[in-house]
Structures are given as structure tokens and as C-alpha cells.
Amino acid sequence: MAEKPLILGIETSCDETAVSLIQDDGSGIPKILSNVISSQFDIHKEFGGVVPELAARSHVEKIDLIAKKAIKESGISLDKISAVAATVGPGLIVCLTVGLNFGKAIASSLNVPFIGVNHLEGHALSPKLHLKLDYPYLILLISGGHSQYLSVNGLGEYKRFGTTIDDALGEAFDKTAKLLGIEFPGGPKLEKFAEKGDPNRFELPKPIINKGGCNLSFAGLKTAILRIVKKIKTEQEKFDLAASFQKTIEEILYTKTKVAFEEFKKINSNNNSSFVVAGGVAANKGIREKLIKVSNENNFNPIFPDLKLCGDNAAMIAMVGLERFKAQQFDNLDLPASPRLPLDKSAKFLKGAGVKL
Ligand code: KG4
Ligand code: ZN
């Protein structure tokens, strides 16, 4: 095995074309030599969501350029690469195929191992890109495509405690923002709106709050908002609705996280376990504060990784590639893209669970 394994990671599961190079320098935290991300935000903005065919076309157009940029920034030559890791699923099949084929082609031409990576595993291991973290730990992944509580017990060992049964949390923020006339992706601006409003003005539902373990549901909330929006007349009422939405989400996550902590403690007895919150929605200040509060109350150590590393990126794919390389777990070049690939294979498939559609 190479002395300091060097992994090329590729991510094209949805609307980010990303390539990264990371190297195990023996310090326990891999060195990120480059982490290039090209977002397709402008392409999909006018449609209010990701359009698969347009996303795939853009990946095809850009992947070459992004890879060249990542290799140049890393300052290494291609022949030093130990293995190539590319996202195999879950995600949009037309998008996954672009990065997967590109990765296989590089691995084959360099004659190095190829590793197909589960995108969710990338998120789960992403905190290890900048801190030493012992297994097991609990992770809450809240982004535009995923909302899940996962126990990360070791490489390839994941237990899903809960997931959304309808919309992802970021999606709920974006859809609510759209109803309030905020452009896509509206999550961050909705948070700003909320700061100017009265959180107690509107009573909103908290779907499955007292049932379904730590599974989540946000669709009913959106329906309630649609009903209220139709009656709203003033700008202040919009701020009040945003604030009420924000408060409701905070309360849902507070309650559900407590349930996830209990589930985690049932299978792991150590005190002061780490609770990692990853994904774009983790940028939300109110949500952060609430999750820190519930962690402190329950003896968990809250960790919010750098957003650049817990949103979609290729360094996290390379991170899984590195662990798999060290464990000598490789894939064949005929590995197909897997749009609904689960992380915890024993977990029941729930509609929309962790898959951006
Ligand atoms: O992980 P991420 O960057 O990318 C993908 O999901 O691909 O997450 C993006 C999501 C979007 O839905 C966005 O509206 C939401 O995270 N988001 C936020 C905030 N910042 C980003 N939602 C609420 N409050 C925020 N401050
Ligand atoms: Zn993701």
C-alpha cells in the first residue's frame, strides 16, 4: 500500500459537480489538497428546483474542467493517485452516471482501484475531514435532499434511527420560502424574515411529533402554511409566518433529537457521545441553538462541521474512499449507479427518504 494514500474523489449525485484530492499524512486527519465545487444554482433557480436533465448536461460539460482544476490546485501529478472514489448513489441516475463513468475511466487508465461511494456515507464520515472523531457517534443530516438521524458505528456500519417520511427539511424551508415569495433556495432568507416576525403569531402543526420514533414529517406543515399565506395581506404578517415556521421547526427538532439520543443510548453506553449536525440547514442559527441546548441537557457533545465540508462536496467522497482503501475494499468497474442506495440496509425504505427527487 502507498505510504501516504492519495485519493481522488468525485461527486455528481445532484446539482454540484465536485472533485477533490485528499491524502492521509498520518496525523489522523487527512489533508485536503483540493476541494473544487461547482454549483448549478443559476441553472435551476428559475425552475424552483433541480431539473435532472439540465443537471446531468451541466455535469457532462464541466466534469473535465473541474477535475483538471482540482488536480492542478493539489499540486500533485496523476500517477501519485492511490485510488479513485466516485458517488454511486443515492441521487439522480442521469447525474450519478456522469461522475461514476468519469471515475471508472480515470481508475482504469491509471490502473488503480476504483471505489463506489454511498453519498450518505460521505456525509456521515465528513466530520472526520477536520477532527478526530471516535466511533460511535450520532449524526443528524439536514439538507435539501436528506433528513436523517444515523448512528455511525464504524466504516460500513450505520444504523438509521429516523428519516423524513415526506419532504427533506431544506426542501420544507425552500417550499415555505417560495410560498412567501422568496426565491429558490429560500432557506437562508427565510431565516432572516423570521428574525423580524412574531413566532407566536400563527399556530402550525408538528406532524408525527409524538409518534414514529425520530422519523420526521414536514408535508403537513407546508399545507398549513399554504392555507395561511392565502389570507395574508401585510409584509409584517409574512415575517410573523416565517418566525412561526422557524419556531415550529426548532421545536420539532428539539423533541425528535431527544428521541434519537435515547435510541443511541440504547445501543451505545458511553457518556458524552458526539452529536454531529451536518448539511446546509445546519447553518440556521435558531436550529443550532436549539440543538446545542438539547445536547447539553442530555450529555451529548454537539459538533457542527465546517459547512463547506458537510454540504455536498467531493472531499467527503474521497474520505470514504480513503477508509475503504485502507480496508482494501474495492469495487469492480461494472458497478452500476444506484439511485435509491440505502446506507442502513436493514432500514425500511420510506418515501423520499434521503433521496433528492
Ligand atoms: O447541504 P446543502 O448545502 O445542499 C444540498 O442539499 O444539496 O443544503 C442546502 C439546503 C437548501 O434547502 C437551503 O435552503 C438550506 O439547506 N439552508 C437553510 C439555511 N441555509 C441553507 N435552511 C434554513 N436556514 C438556513 N440558514
Ligand atoms: Zn448530500
mmCIF file of C-alpha atoms and ligand atoms in Angstrom:
data_model
loop_
_atom_site.group_PDB
_atom_site.id
_atom_site.type_symbol
_atom_site.label_atom_id
_atom_site.label_comp_id
_atom_site.label_asym_id
_atom_site.label_seq_id
_atom_site.Cartn_x
_atom_site.Cartn_y
_atom_site.Cartn_z
ATOM 1 C CA MET A 1 0.000 0.000 0.000
ATOM 2 C CA ALA A 2 1.208 3.531 -0.770
ATOM 3 C CA GLU A 3 2.848 5.143 2.237
ATOM 4 C CA LYS A 4 0.565 8.150 2.233
ATOM 5 C CA PRO A 5 -2.557 7.075 0.349
ATOM 6 C CA LEU A 6 -3.830 9.745 -2.015
ATOM 7 C CA ILE A 7 -7.470 9.570 -3.078
ATOM 8 C CA LEU A 8 -9.293 11.317 -5.900
ATOM 9 C CA GLY A 9 -12.978 11.864 -5.023
ATOM 10 C CA ILE A 10 -15.785 12.679 -7.463
ATOM 11 C CA GLU A 11 -19.336 13.800 -6.651
ATOM 12 C CA THR A 12 -22.153 14.368 -9.187
ATOM 13 C CA SER A 13 -25.236 12.924 -7.474
ATOM 14 C CA CYS A 14 -27.377 16.043 -7.788
ATOM 15 C CA ASP A 15 -26.595 19.654 -8.660
ATOM 16 C CA GLU A 16 -22.957 20.027 -7.609
ATOM 17 C CA THR A 17 -20.063 18.963 -9.829
ATOM 18 C CA ALA A 18 -17.227 18.351 -7.392
ATOM 19 C CA VAL A 19 -13.737 16.862 -7.427
ATOM 20 C CA SER A 20 -11.291 16.664 -4.545
ATOM 21 C CA LEU A 21 -7.925 15.194 -3.652
ATOM 22 C CA ILE A 22 -7.136 14.163 -0.097
ATOM 23 C CA GLN A 23 -4.102 12.496 1.409
ATOM 24 C CA ASP A 24 -3.574 10.521 4.584
ATOM 25 C CA ASP A 25 -0.490 12.198 6.087
ATOM 26 C CA GLY A 26 -0.517 10.025 9.186
ATOM 27 C CA SER A 27 -1.804 12.781 11.502
ATOM 28 C CA GLY A 28 -5.220 11.150 11.928
ATOM 29 C CA ILE A 29 -6.944 13.883 9.935
ATOM 30 C CA PRO A 30 -6.494 13.638 6.156
ATOM 31 C CA LYS A 31 -5.059 16.616 4.351
ATOM 32 C CA ILE A 32 -7.413 18.195 1.822
ATOM 33 C CA LEU A 33 -5.176 19.054 -1.138
ATOM 34 C CA SER A 34 -8.066 20.462 -3.188
ATOM 35 C CA ASN A 35 -11.844 20.596 -2.924
ATOM 36 C CA VAL A 36 -13.419 22.133 -6.018
ATOM 37 C CA ILE A 37 -17.206 22.525 -6.108
ATOM 38 C CA SER A 38 -19.161 23.975 -8.985
ATOM 39 C CA SER A 39 -22.784 24.646 -8.086
ATOM 40 C CA GLN A 40 -25.558 24.736 -10.680
ATOM 41 C CA PHE A 41 -27.569 27.201 -8.647
ATOM 42 C CA ASP A 42 -28.154 29.603 -11.589
ATOM 43 C CA ILE A 43 -29.325 26.846 -13.939
ATOM 44 C CA HIS A 44 -32.117 25.626 -11.671
ATOM 45 C CA LYS A 45 -33.090 28.872 -9.971
ATOM 46 C CA GLU A 46 -35.838 29.802 -12.413
ATOM 47 C CA PHE A 47 -37.459 26.341 -12.077
ATOM 48 C CA GLY A 48 -37.590 26.453 -8.271
ATOM 49 C CA GLY A 49 -35.850 23.067 -8.003
ATOM 50 C CA VAL A 50 -33.286 20.795 -9.637
ATOM 51 C CA VAL A 51 -34.136 19.688 -13.215
ATOM 52 C CA PRO A 52 -32.410 16.287 -13.706
ATOM 53 C CA GLU A 53 -31.684 16.540 -17.455
ATOM 54 C CA LEU A 54 -30.216 20.025 -17.127
ATOM 55 C CA ALA A 55 -28.164 18.937 -14.125
ATOM 56 C CA ALA A 56 -26.731 15.932 -15.984
ATOM 57 C CA ARG A 57 -25.887 18.020 -19.046
ATOM 58 C CA SER A 58 -24.040 20.511 -16.895
ATOM 59 C CA HIS A 59 -22.066 17.723 -15.157
ATOM 60 C CA VAL A 60 -21.011 16.385 -18.577
ATOM 61 C CA GLU A 61 -19.918 19.851 -19.691
ATOM 62 C CA LYS A 62 -17.975 20.644 -16.522
ATOM 63 C CA ILE A 63 -16.539 17.472 -15.022
ATOM 64 C CA ASP A 64 -13.366 17.572 -17.111
ATOM 65 C CA LEU A 65 -12.636 21.158 -16.221
ATOM 66 C CA ILE A 66 -13.392 20.718 -12.505
ATOM 67 C CA ALA A 67 -11.152 17.636 -12.338
ATOM 68 C CA LYS A 68 -8.293 19.470 -14.059
ATOM 69 C CA LYS A 69 -8.701 22.372 -11.648
ATOM 70 C CA ALA A 70 -8.699 20.059 -8.597
ATOM 71 C CA ILE A 71 -5.582 18.233 -9.786
ATOM 72 C CA LYS A 72 -3.786 21.497 -10.556
ATOM 73 C CA GLU A 73 -4.699 23.014 -7.165
ATOM 74 C CA SER A 74 -3.496 19.909 -5.333
ATOM 75 C CA GLY A 75 -0.066 20.257 -6.920
ATOM 76 C CA ILE A 76 0.266 16.500 -7.431
ATOM 77 C CA SER A 77 0.768 14.500 -10.606
ATOM 78 C CA LEU A 78 -1.847 11.933 -11.618
ATOM 79 C CA ASP A 79 0.489 8.970 -11.266
ATOM 80 C CA LYS A 80 0.613 9.526 -7.482
ATOM 81 C CA ILE A 81 -3.091 8.719 -7.036
ATOM 82 C CA SER A 82 -3.710 5.551 -4.997
ATOM 83 C CA ALA A 83 -7.418 5.075 -5.794
ATOM 84 C CA VAL A 84 -10.422 6.819 -7.341
ATOM 85 C CA ALA A 85 -13.694 7.144 -5.404
ATOM 86 C CA ALA A 86 -16.948 8.285 -7.029
ATOM 87 C CA THR A 87 -20.511 8.572 -5.739
ATOM 88 C CA VAL A 88 -22.605 5.579 -6.813
ATOM 89 C CA GLY A 89 -25.892 6.607 -5.115
ATOM 90 C CA PRO A 90 -28.340 7.727 -3.875
ATOM 91 C CA GLY A 91 -29.118 10.545 -6.263
ATOM 92 C CA LEU A 92 -30.389 11.288 -9.745
ATOM 93 C CA ILE A 93 -29.400 8.431 -12.042
ATOM 94 C CA VAL A 94 -28.552 10.662 -15.011
ATOM 95 C CA CYS A 95 -26.254 12.721 -12.774
ATOM 96 C CA LEU A 96 -24.651 9.811 -10.882
ATOM 97 C CA THR A 97 -23.734 8.132 -14.160
ATOM 98 C CA VAL A 98 -21.587 11.080 -15.273
ATOM 99 C CA GLY A 99 -19.256 11.086 -12.248
ATOM 100 C CA LEU A 100 -19.262 7.316 -11.921
ATOM 101 C CA ASN A 101 -18.162 6.737 -15.528
ATOM 102 C CA PHE A 102 -15.611 9.526 -15.302
ATOM 103 C CA GLY A 103 -14.141 7.984 -12.130
ATOM 104 C CA LYS A 104 -14.052 4.491 -13.592
ATOM 105 C CA ALA A 105 -12.265 5.790 -16.686
ATOM 106 C CA ILE A 106 -9.561 7.507 -14.619
ATOM 107 C CA ALA A 107 -9.121 4.475 -12.331
ATOM 108 C CA SER A 108 -8.850 2.199 -15.336
ATOM 109 C CA SER A 109 -6.368 4.406 -17.203
ATOM 110 C CA LEU A 110 -4.179 4.815 -14.087
ATOM 111 C CA ASN A 111 -4.585 1.140 -13.217
ATOM 112 C CA VAL A 112 -5.577 1.946 -9.608
ATOM 113 C CA PRO A 113 -8.508 0.598 -7.536
ATOM 114 C CA PHE A 114 -11.984 2.044 -8.037
ATOM 115 C CA ILE A 115 -14.338 2.644 -5.094
ATOM 116 C CA GLY A 116 -18.069 3.387 -5.487
ATOM 117 C CA VAL A 117 -19.200 5.516 -2.534
ATOM 118 C CA ASN A 118 -22.624 5.908 -0.940
ATOM 119 C CA HIS A 119 -23.278 9.664 -0.869
ATOM 120 C CA LEU A 120 -24.843 9.421 2.590
ATOM 121 C CA GLU A 121 -21.755 7.623 3.868
ATOM 122 C CA GLY A 122 -19.800 10.629 2.616
ATOM 123 C CA HIS A 123 -21.951 12.927 4.765
ATOM 124 C CA ALA A 124 -21.685 10.539 7.707
ATOM 125 C CA LEU A 125 -17.868 10.490 7.640
ATOM 126 C CA SER A 126 -17.393 14.157 6.599
ATOM 127 C CA PRO A 127 -16.640 15.378 10.173
ATOM 128 C CA LYS A 128 -13.529 13.180 10.096
ATOM 129 C CA LEU A 129 -12.087 15.549 7.497
ATOM 130 C CA HIS A 130 -11.343 18.115 10.155
ATOM 131 C CA LEU A 131 -11.486 16.496 13.556
ATOM 132 C CA LYS A 132 -10.540 13.268 15.226
ATOM 133 C CA LEU A 133 -13.780 11.548 15.993
ATOM 134 C CA ASP A 134 -14.127 8.129 17.572
ATOM 135 C CA TYR A 135 -16.881 5.707 16.612
ATOM 136 C CA PRO A 136 -19.694 5.543 17.528
ATOM 137 C CA TYR A 137 -21.253 8.953 17.073
ATOM 138 C CA LEU A 138 -24.725 10.225 16.269
ATOM 139 C CA ILE A 139 -25.306 12.347 13.208
ATOM 140 C CA LEU A 140 -28.261 14.454 12.120
ATOM 141 C CA LEU A 141 -28.078 15.202 8.441
ATOM 142 C CA ILE A 142 -30.358 18.071 7.406
ATOM 143 C CA SER A 143 -30.005 19.313 3.836
ATOM 144 C CA GLY A 144 -32.033 19.969 0.706
ATOM 145 C CA GLY A 145 -32.170 16.253 -0.025
ATOM 146 C CA HIS A 146 -31.791 14.434 3.269
ATOM 147 C CA SER A 147 -33.124 14.479 6.827
ATOM 148 C CA GLN A 148 -31.876 11.556 8.851
ATOM 149 C CA TYR A 149 -30.640 10.526 12.272
ATOM 150 C CA LEU A 150 -27.855 7.953 11.932
ATOM 151 C CA SER A 151 -25.638 6.154 14.372
ATOM 152 C CA VAL A 152 -22.189 5.881 12.799
ATOM 153 C CA ASN A 153 -20.750 2.775 14.426
ATOM 154 C CA GLY A 154 -17.744 2.166 12.156
ATOM 155 C CA LEU A 155 -16.812 2.022 8.489
ATOM 156 C CA GLY A 156 -19.778 0.425 6.729
ATOM 157 C CA GLU A 157 -21.689 0.154 9.996
ATOM 158 C CA TYR A 158 -24.614 2.537 10.116
ATOM 159 C CA LYS A 159 -27.883 2.362 11.955
ATOM 160 C CA ARG A 160 -30.616 4.691 10.789
ATOM 161 C CA PHE A 161 -32.847 5.777 13.667
ATOM 162 C CA GLY A 162 -35.138 8.059 11.728
ATOM 163 C CA THR A 163 -35.702 9.795 8.436
ATOM 164 C CA THR A 164 -38.266 12.014 6.796
ATOM 165 C CA ILE A 165 -41.371 10.302 5.523
ATOM 166 C CA ASP A 166 -42.034 13.085 3.003
ATOM 167 C CA ASP A 167 -40.022 16.292 2.402
ATOM 168 C CA ALA A 168 -36.428 16.883 3.481
ATOM 169 C CA LEU A 169 -36.008 19.767 5.934
ATOM 170 C CA GLY A 170 -34.174 22.022 3.460
ATOM 171 C CA GLU A 171 -36.932 21.306 0.978
ATOM 172 C CA ALA A 172 -39.532 22.346 3.588
ATOM 173 C CA PHE A 173 -37.638 25.611 4.131
ATOM 174 C CA ASP A 174 -37.360 26.217 0.381
ATOM 175 C CA LYS A 175 -41.037 25.435 -0.308
ATOM 176 C CA THR A 176 -42.213 27.653 2.550
ATOM 177 C CA ALA A 177 -39.931 30.425 1.331
ATOM 178 C CA LYS A 178 -41.398 30.094 -2.152
ATOM 179 C CA LEU A 179 -44.924 30.460 -0.744
ATOM 180 C CA LEU A 180 -43.745 33.665 0.947
ATOM 181 C CA GLY A 181 -42.377 34.952 -2.367
ATOM 182 C CA ILE A 182 -38.699 34.316 -1.589
ATOM 183 C CA GLU A 183 -36.618 32.964 -4.481
ATOM 184 C CA PHE A 184 -35.009 29.471 -4.536
ATOM 185 C CA PRO A 185 -33.215 28.281 -2.423
ATOM 186 C CA GLY A 186 -35.032 30.371 0.139
ATOM 187 C CA GLY A 187 -33.890 28.708 3.394
ATOM 188 C CA PRO A 188 -31.281 31.305 4.399
ATOM 189 C CA LYS A 189 -33.541 34.268 3.509
ATOM 190 C CA LEU A 190 -36.476 32.728 5.322
ATOM 191 C CA GLU A 191 -34.340 32.741 8.460
ATOM 192 C CA LYS A 192 -33.761 36.481 8.000
ATOM 193 C CA PHE A 193 -37.507 37.057 7.517
ATOM 194 C CA ALA A 194 -38.155 35.133 10.729
ATOM 195 C CA GLU A 195 -35.945 37.499 12.732
ATOM 196 C CA LYS A 196 -38.396 40.316 12.029
ATOM 197 C CA GLY A 197 -41.531 38.414 12.992
ATOM 198 C CA ASP A 198 -43.556 37.240 15.961
ATOM 199 C CA PRO A 199 -43.001 33.463 16.411
ATOM 200 C CA ASN A 200 -46.218 33.097 18.402
ATOM 201 C CA ARG A 201 -48.496 34.694 15.844
ATOM 202 C CA PHE A 202 -49.512 31.506 13.978
ATOM 203 C CA GLU A 203 -50.070 28.035 15.414
ATOM 204 C CA LEU A 204 -48.595 25.471 12.994
ATOM 205 C CA PRO A 205 -48.862 21.663 13.123
ATOM 206 C CA LYS A 206 -45.987 19.435 14.231
ATOM 207 C CA PRO A 207 -46.631 16.288 12.180
ATOM 208 C CA ILE A 208 -45.912 12.908 13.908
ATOM 209 C CA ILE A 209 -44.356 14.758 16.865
ATOM 210 C CA ASN A 210 -45.466 12.134 19.398
ATOM 211 C CA LYS A 211 -45.217 9.034 17.223
ATOM 212 C CA GLY A 212 -42.948 7.354 14.697
ATOM 213 C CA GLY A 213 -39.844 7.453 16.918
ATOM 214 C CA CYS A 214 -37.440 10.016 15.489
ATOM 215 C CA ASN A 215 -38.859 9.889 11.976
ATOM 216 C CA LEU A 216 -39.724 13.312 10.650
ATOM 217 C CA SER A 217 -42.521 14.763 8.528
ATOM 218 C CA PHE A 218 -42.878 18.257 7.117
ATOM 219 C CA ALA A 219 -45.510 17.982 4.361
ATOM 220 C CA GLY A 220 -48.465 18.838 6.647
ATOM 221 C CA LEU A 221 -46.678 21.959 7.759
ATOM 222 C CA LYS A 222 -46.387 23.162 4.184
ATOM 223 C CA THR A 223 -50.123 22.609 3.603
ATOM 224 C CA ALA A 224 -50.949 24.670 6.697
ATOM 225 C CA ILE A 225 -48.686 27.463 5.508
ATOM 226 C CA LEU A 226 -50.321 27.484 2.082
ATOM 227 C CA ARG A 227 -53.700 27.981 3.760
ATOM 228 C CA ILE A 228 -52.431 30.909 5.873
ATOM 229 C CA VAL A 229 -50.493 32.555 3.021
ATOM 230 C CA LYS A 230 -53.725 32.940 1.049
ATOM 231 C CA LYS A 231 -55.156 35.137 3.819
ATOM 232 C CA ILE A 232 -52.046 37.209 4.475
ATOM 233 C CA LYS A 233 -52.176 40.881 3.495
ATOM 234 C CA THR A 234 -49.232 42.717 5.044
ATOM 235 C CA GLU A 235 -45.454 42.304 4.936
ATOM 236 C CA GLN A 236 -45.416 42.030 8.749
ATOM 237 C CA GLU A 237 -47.742 39.027 8.577
ATOM 238 C CA LYS A 238 -45.218 37.351 6.242
ATOM 239 C CA PHE A 239 -42.462 37.933 8.788
ATOM 240 C CA ASP A 240 -44.723 36.541 11.514
ATOM 241 C CA LEU A 241 -45.441 33.414 9.462
ATOM 242 C CA ALA A 242 -41.717 32.905 8.779
ATOM 243 C CA ALA A 243 -40.998 33.276 12.511
ATOM 244 C CA SER A 244 -43.769 30.826 13.413
ATOM 245 C CA PHE A 245 -42.388 28.316 10.889
ATOM 246 C CA GLN A 246 -38.856 28.712 12.246
ATOM 247 C CA LYS A 247 -40.056 28.214 15.827
ATOM 248 C CA THR A 248 -42.092 25.124 14.894
ATOM 249 C CA ILE A 249 -39.110 23.511 13.136
ATOM 250 C CA GLU A 250 -36.896 24.229 16.150
ATOM 251 C CA GLU A 251 -39.429 22.569 18.451
ATOM 252 C CA ILE A 252 -39.809 19.526 16.176
ATOM 253 C CA LEU A 253 -36.024 19.014 16.039
ATOM 254 C CA TYR A 254 -35.685 19.509 19.800
ATOM 255 C CA THR A 255 -38.236 16.773 20.528
ATOM 256 C CA LYS A 256 -37.070 14.356 17.817
ATOM 257 C CA THR A 257 -33.401 14.769 18.761
ATOM 258 C CA LYS A 258 -34.255 13.786 22.332
ATOM 259 C CA VAL A 259 -35.808 10.586 20.962
ATOM 260 C CA ALA A 260 -32.710 9.960 18.794
ATOM 261 C CA PHE A 261 -30.470 10.399 21.864
ATOM 262 C CA GLU A 262 -32.495 7.733 23.686
ATOM 263 C CA GLU A 263 -32.225 5.353 20.724
ATOM 264 C CA PHE A 264 -28.472 5.970 20.554
ATOM 265 C CA LYS A 265 -28.021 5.335 24.262
ATOM 266 C CA LYS A 266 -29.882 2.020 23.925
ATOM 267 C CA ILE A 267 -27.108 0.652 21.690
ATOM 268 C CA ASN A 268 -24.120 2.676 22.968
ATOM 269 C CA SER A 269 -23.476 3.071 26.652
ATOM 270 C CA ASN A 270 -20.660 5.681 26.706
ATOM 271 C CA ASN A 271 -21.281 9.036 28.274
ATOM 272 C CA ASN A 272 -20.636 12.299 26.495
ATOM 273 C CA SER A 273 -21.084 10.958 22.989
ATOM 274 C CA SER A 274 -20.624 13.213 19.998
ATOM 275 C CA PHE A 275 -23.657 14.548 18.137
ATOM 276 C CA VAL A 276 -22.737 15.835 14.687
ATOM 277 C CA VAL A 277 -25.135 18.120 12.817
ATOM 278 C CA ALA A 278 -24.370 18.246 9.094
ATOM 279 C CA GLY A 279 -25.977 19.580 5.899
ATOM 280 C CA GLY A 280 -26.946 23.031 4.646
ATOM 281 C CA VAL A 281 -29.775 23.579 7.163
ATOM 282 C CA ALA A 282 -27.218 23.268 9.987
ATOM 283 C CA ALA A 283 -26.300 26.876 9.082
ATOM 284 C CA ASN A 284 -29.588 28.025 10.629
ATOM 285 C CA LYS A 285 -28.789 29.896 13.850
ATOM 286 C CA GLY A 286 -32.022 29.154 15.693
ATOM 287 C CA ILE A 287 -31.758 25.447 14.888
ATOM 288 C CA ARG A 288 -28.134 25.414 16.045
ATOM 289 C CA GLU A 289 -29.017 26.999 19.368
ATOM 290 C CA LYS A 290 -31.866 24.566 19.978
ATOM 291 C CA LEU A 291 -29.683 21.548 19.124
ATOM 292 C CA ILE A 292 -26.897 22.782 21.404
ATOM 293 C CA LYS A 293 -29.459 23.177 24.199
ATOM 294 C CA VAL A 294 -30.888 19.675 23.808
ATOM 295 C CA SER A 295 -27.338 18.240 23.585
ATOM 296 C CA ASN A 296 -26.238 19.949 26.788
ATOM 297 C CA GLU A 297 -29.356 18.760 28.594
ATOM 298 C CA ASN A 298 -28.702 15.159 27.561
ATOM 299 C CA ASN A 299 -24.940 14.843 27.946
ATOM 300 C CA PHE A 300 -24.087 14.895 24.246
ATOM 301 C CA ASN A 301 -21.270 16.893 22.744
ATOM 302 C CA PRO A 302 -22.664 18.933 19.807
ATOM 303 C CA ILE A 303 -20.430 19.326 16.742
ATOM 304 C CA PHE A 304 -21.193 21.495 13.717
ATOM 305 C CA PRO A 305 -18.639 20.740 10.990
ATOM 306 C CA ASP A 306 -17.453 23.380 8.548
ATOM 307 C CA LEU A 307 -20.355 23.892 6.137
ATOM 308 C CA LYS A 308 -18.071 23.571 3.129
ATOM 309 C CA LEU A 309 -17.411 20.009 4.205
ATOM 310 C CA CYS A 310 -20.882 18.942 5.261
ATOM 311 C CA GLY A 311 -22.806 20.325 2.267
ATOM 312 C CA ASP A 312 -22.388 18.303 -0.933
ATOM 313 C CA ASN A 313 -18.690 18.066 -1.867
ATOM 314 C CA ALA A 314 -16.157 15.546 -3.156
ATOM 315 C CA ALA A 315 -13.747 15.634 -0.197
ATOM 316 C CA MET A 316 -16.306 13.638 1.811
ATOM 317 C CA ILE A 317 -16.476 11.081 -1.017
ATOM 318 C CA ALA A 318 -12.669 10.876 -1.008
ATOM 319 C CA MET A 319 -12.810 10.485 2.818
ATOM 320 C CA VAL A 320 -14.890 7.308 2.481
ATOM 321 C CA GLY A 321 -12.592 6.268 -0.382
ATOM 322 C CA LEU A 322 -9.597 6.629 1.915
ATOM 323 C CA GLU A 323 -11.115 4.488 4.678
ATOM 324 C CA ARG A 324 -12.183 1.893 2.125
ATOM 325 C CA PHE A 325 -8.712 1.973 0.537
ATOM 326 C CA LYS A 326 -7.106 1.299 3.906
ATOM 327 C CA ALA A 327 -9.540 -1.593 4.444
ATOM 328 C CA GLN A 328 -8.786 -2.815 0.876
ATOM 329 C CA GLN A 329 -12.497 -2.717 -0.048
ATOM 330 C CA PHE A 330 -12.664 -2.063 -3.771
ATOM 331 C CA ASP A 331 -15.360 -2.269 -6.441
ATOM 332 C CA ASN A 332 -15.458 -3.685 -9.940
ATOM 333 C CA LEU A 333 -15.640 -1.355 -12.922
ATOM 334 C CA ASP A 334 -19.089 -2.701 -13.848
ATOM 335 C CA LEU A 335 -20.663 -1.283 -10.647
ATOM 336 C CA PRO A 336 -23.946 0.373 -11.742
ATOM 337 C CA ALA A 337 -25.322 3.704 -10.441
ATOM 338 C CA SER A 338 -27.836 3.100 -7.669
ATOM 339 C CA PRO A 339 -30.332 5.999 -7.324
ATOM 340 C CA ARG A 340 -32.003 4.669 -4.174
ATOM 341 C CA LEU A 341 -28.997 3.155 -2.458
ATOM 342 C CA PRO A 342 -29.671 2.953 1.309
ATOM 343 C CA LEU A 343 -26.996 3.427 3.937
ATOM 344 C CA ASP A 344 -28.530 1.236 6.607
ATOM 345 C CA LYS A 345 -29.618 -1.762 4.552
ATOM 346 C CA SER A 346 -31.861 -3.041 7.336
ATOM 347 C CA ALA A 347 -33.831 0.233 7.462
ATOM 348 C CA LYS A 348 -37.248 0.248 5.847
ATOM 349 C CA PHE A 349 -37.477 2.347 2.682
ATOM 350 C CA LEU A 350 -39.666 5.358 3.305
ATOM 351 C CA LYS A 351 -40.919 7.621 0.558
ATOM 352 C CA GLY A 352 -38.428 10.396 -0.138
ATOM 353 C CA ALA A 353 -36.013 9.057 2.462
ATOM 354 C CA GLY A 354 -32.690 10.657 1.793
ATOM 355 C CA VAL A 355 -33.251 10.844 -1.946
ATOM 356 C CA LYS A 356 -33.392 14.116 -3.791
ATOM 357 C CA LEU A 357 -36.081 13.701 -6.449
HETATM 358 O O1 KG4 B 1 -26.384 20.560 2.140
HETATM 359 P P1 KG4 B 1 -26.807 21.636 1.222
HETATM 360 O O2 KG4 B 1 -25.888 22.806 1.062
HETATM 361 O O3 KG4 B 1 -27.035 21.088 -0.211
HETATM 362 C C1 KG4 B 1 -27.904 20.176 -0.704
HETATM 363 O O4 KG4 B 1 -28.889 19.776 -0.083
HETATM 364 O O5 KG4 B 1 -27.615 19.833 -1.865
HETATM 365 O O6 KG4 B 1 -28.244 22.150 1.719
HETATM 366 C C2 KG4 B 1 -28.966 23.113 1.029
HETATM 367 C C3 KG4 B 1 -30.284 23.326 1.751
HETATM 368 C C4 KG4 B 1 -31.251 24.201 0.977
HETATM 369 O O7 KG4 B 1 -32.525 23.620 1.061
HETATM 370 C C5 KG4 B 1 -31.188 25.523 1.732
HETATM 371 O O8 KG4 B 1 -32.358 26.294 1.647
HETATM 372 C C6 KG4 B 1 -30.956 25.048 3.152
HETATM 373 O O9 KG4 B 1 -30.033 23.985 3.016
HETATM 374 N N1 KG4 B 1 -30.378 26.109 4.008
HETATM 375 C C7 KG4 B 1 -31.004 26.649 5.061
HETATM 376 C C8 KG4 B 1 -30.135 27.655 5.584
HETATM 377 N N2 KG4 B 1 -29.003 27.670 4.819
HETATM 378 C C9 KG4 B 1 -29.179 26.698 3.858
HETATM 379 N N3 KG4 B 1 -32.207 26.401 5.608
HETATM 380 C C10 KG4 B 1 -32.544 27.122 6.689
HETATM 381 N N4 KG4 B 1 -31.783 28.093 7.231
HETATM 382 C C11 KG4 B 1 -30.567 28.388 6.720
HETATM 383 N N5 KG4 B 1 -29.822 29.336 7.275
HETATM 384 ZN ZN ZN B 2 -25.964 15.460 0.131
#
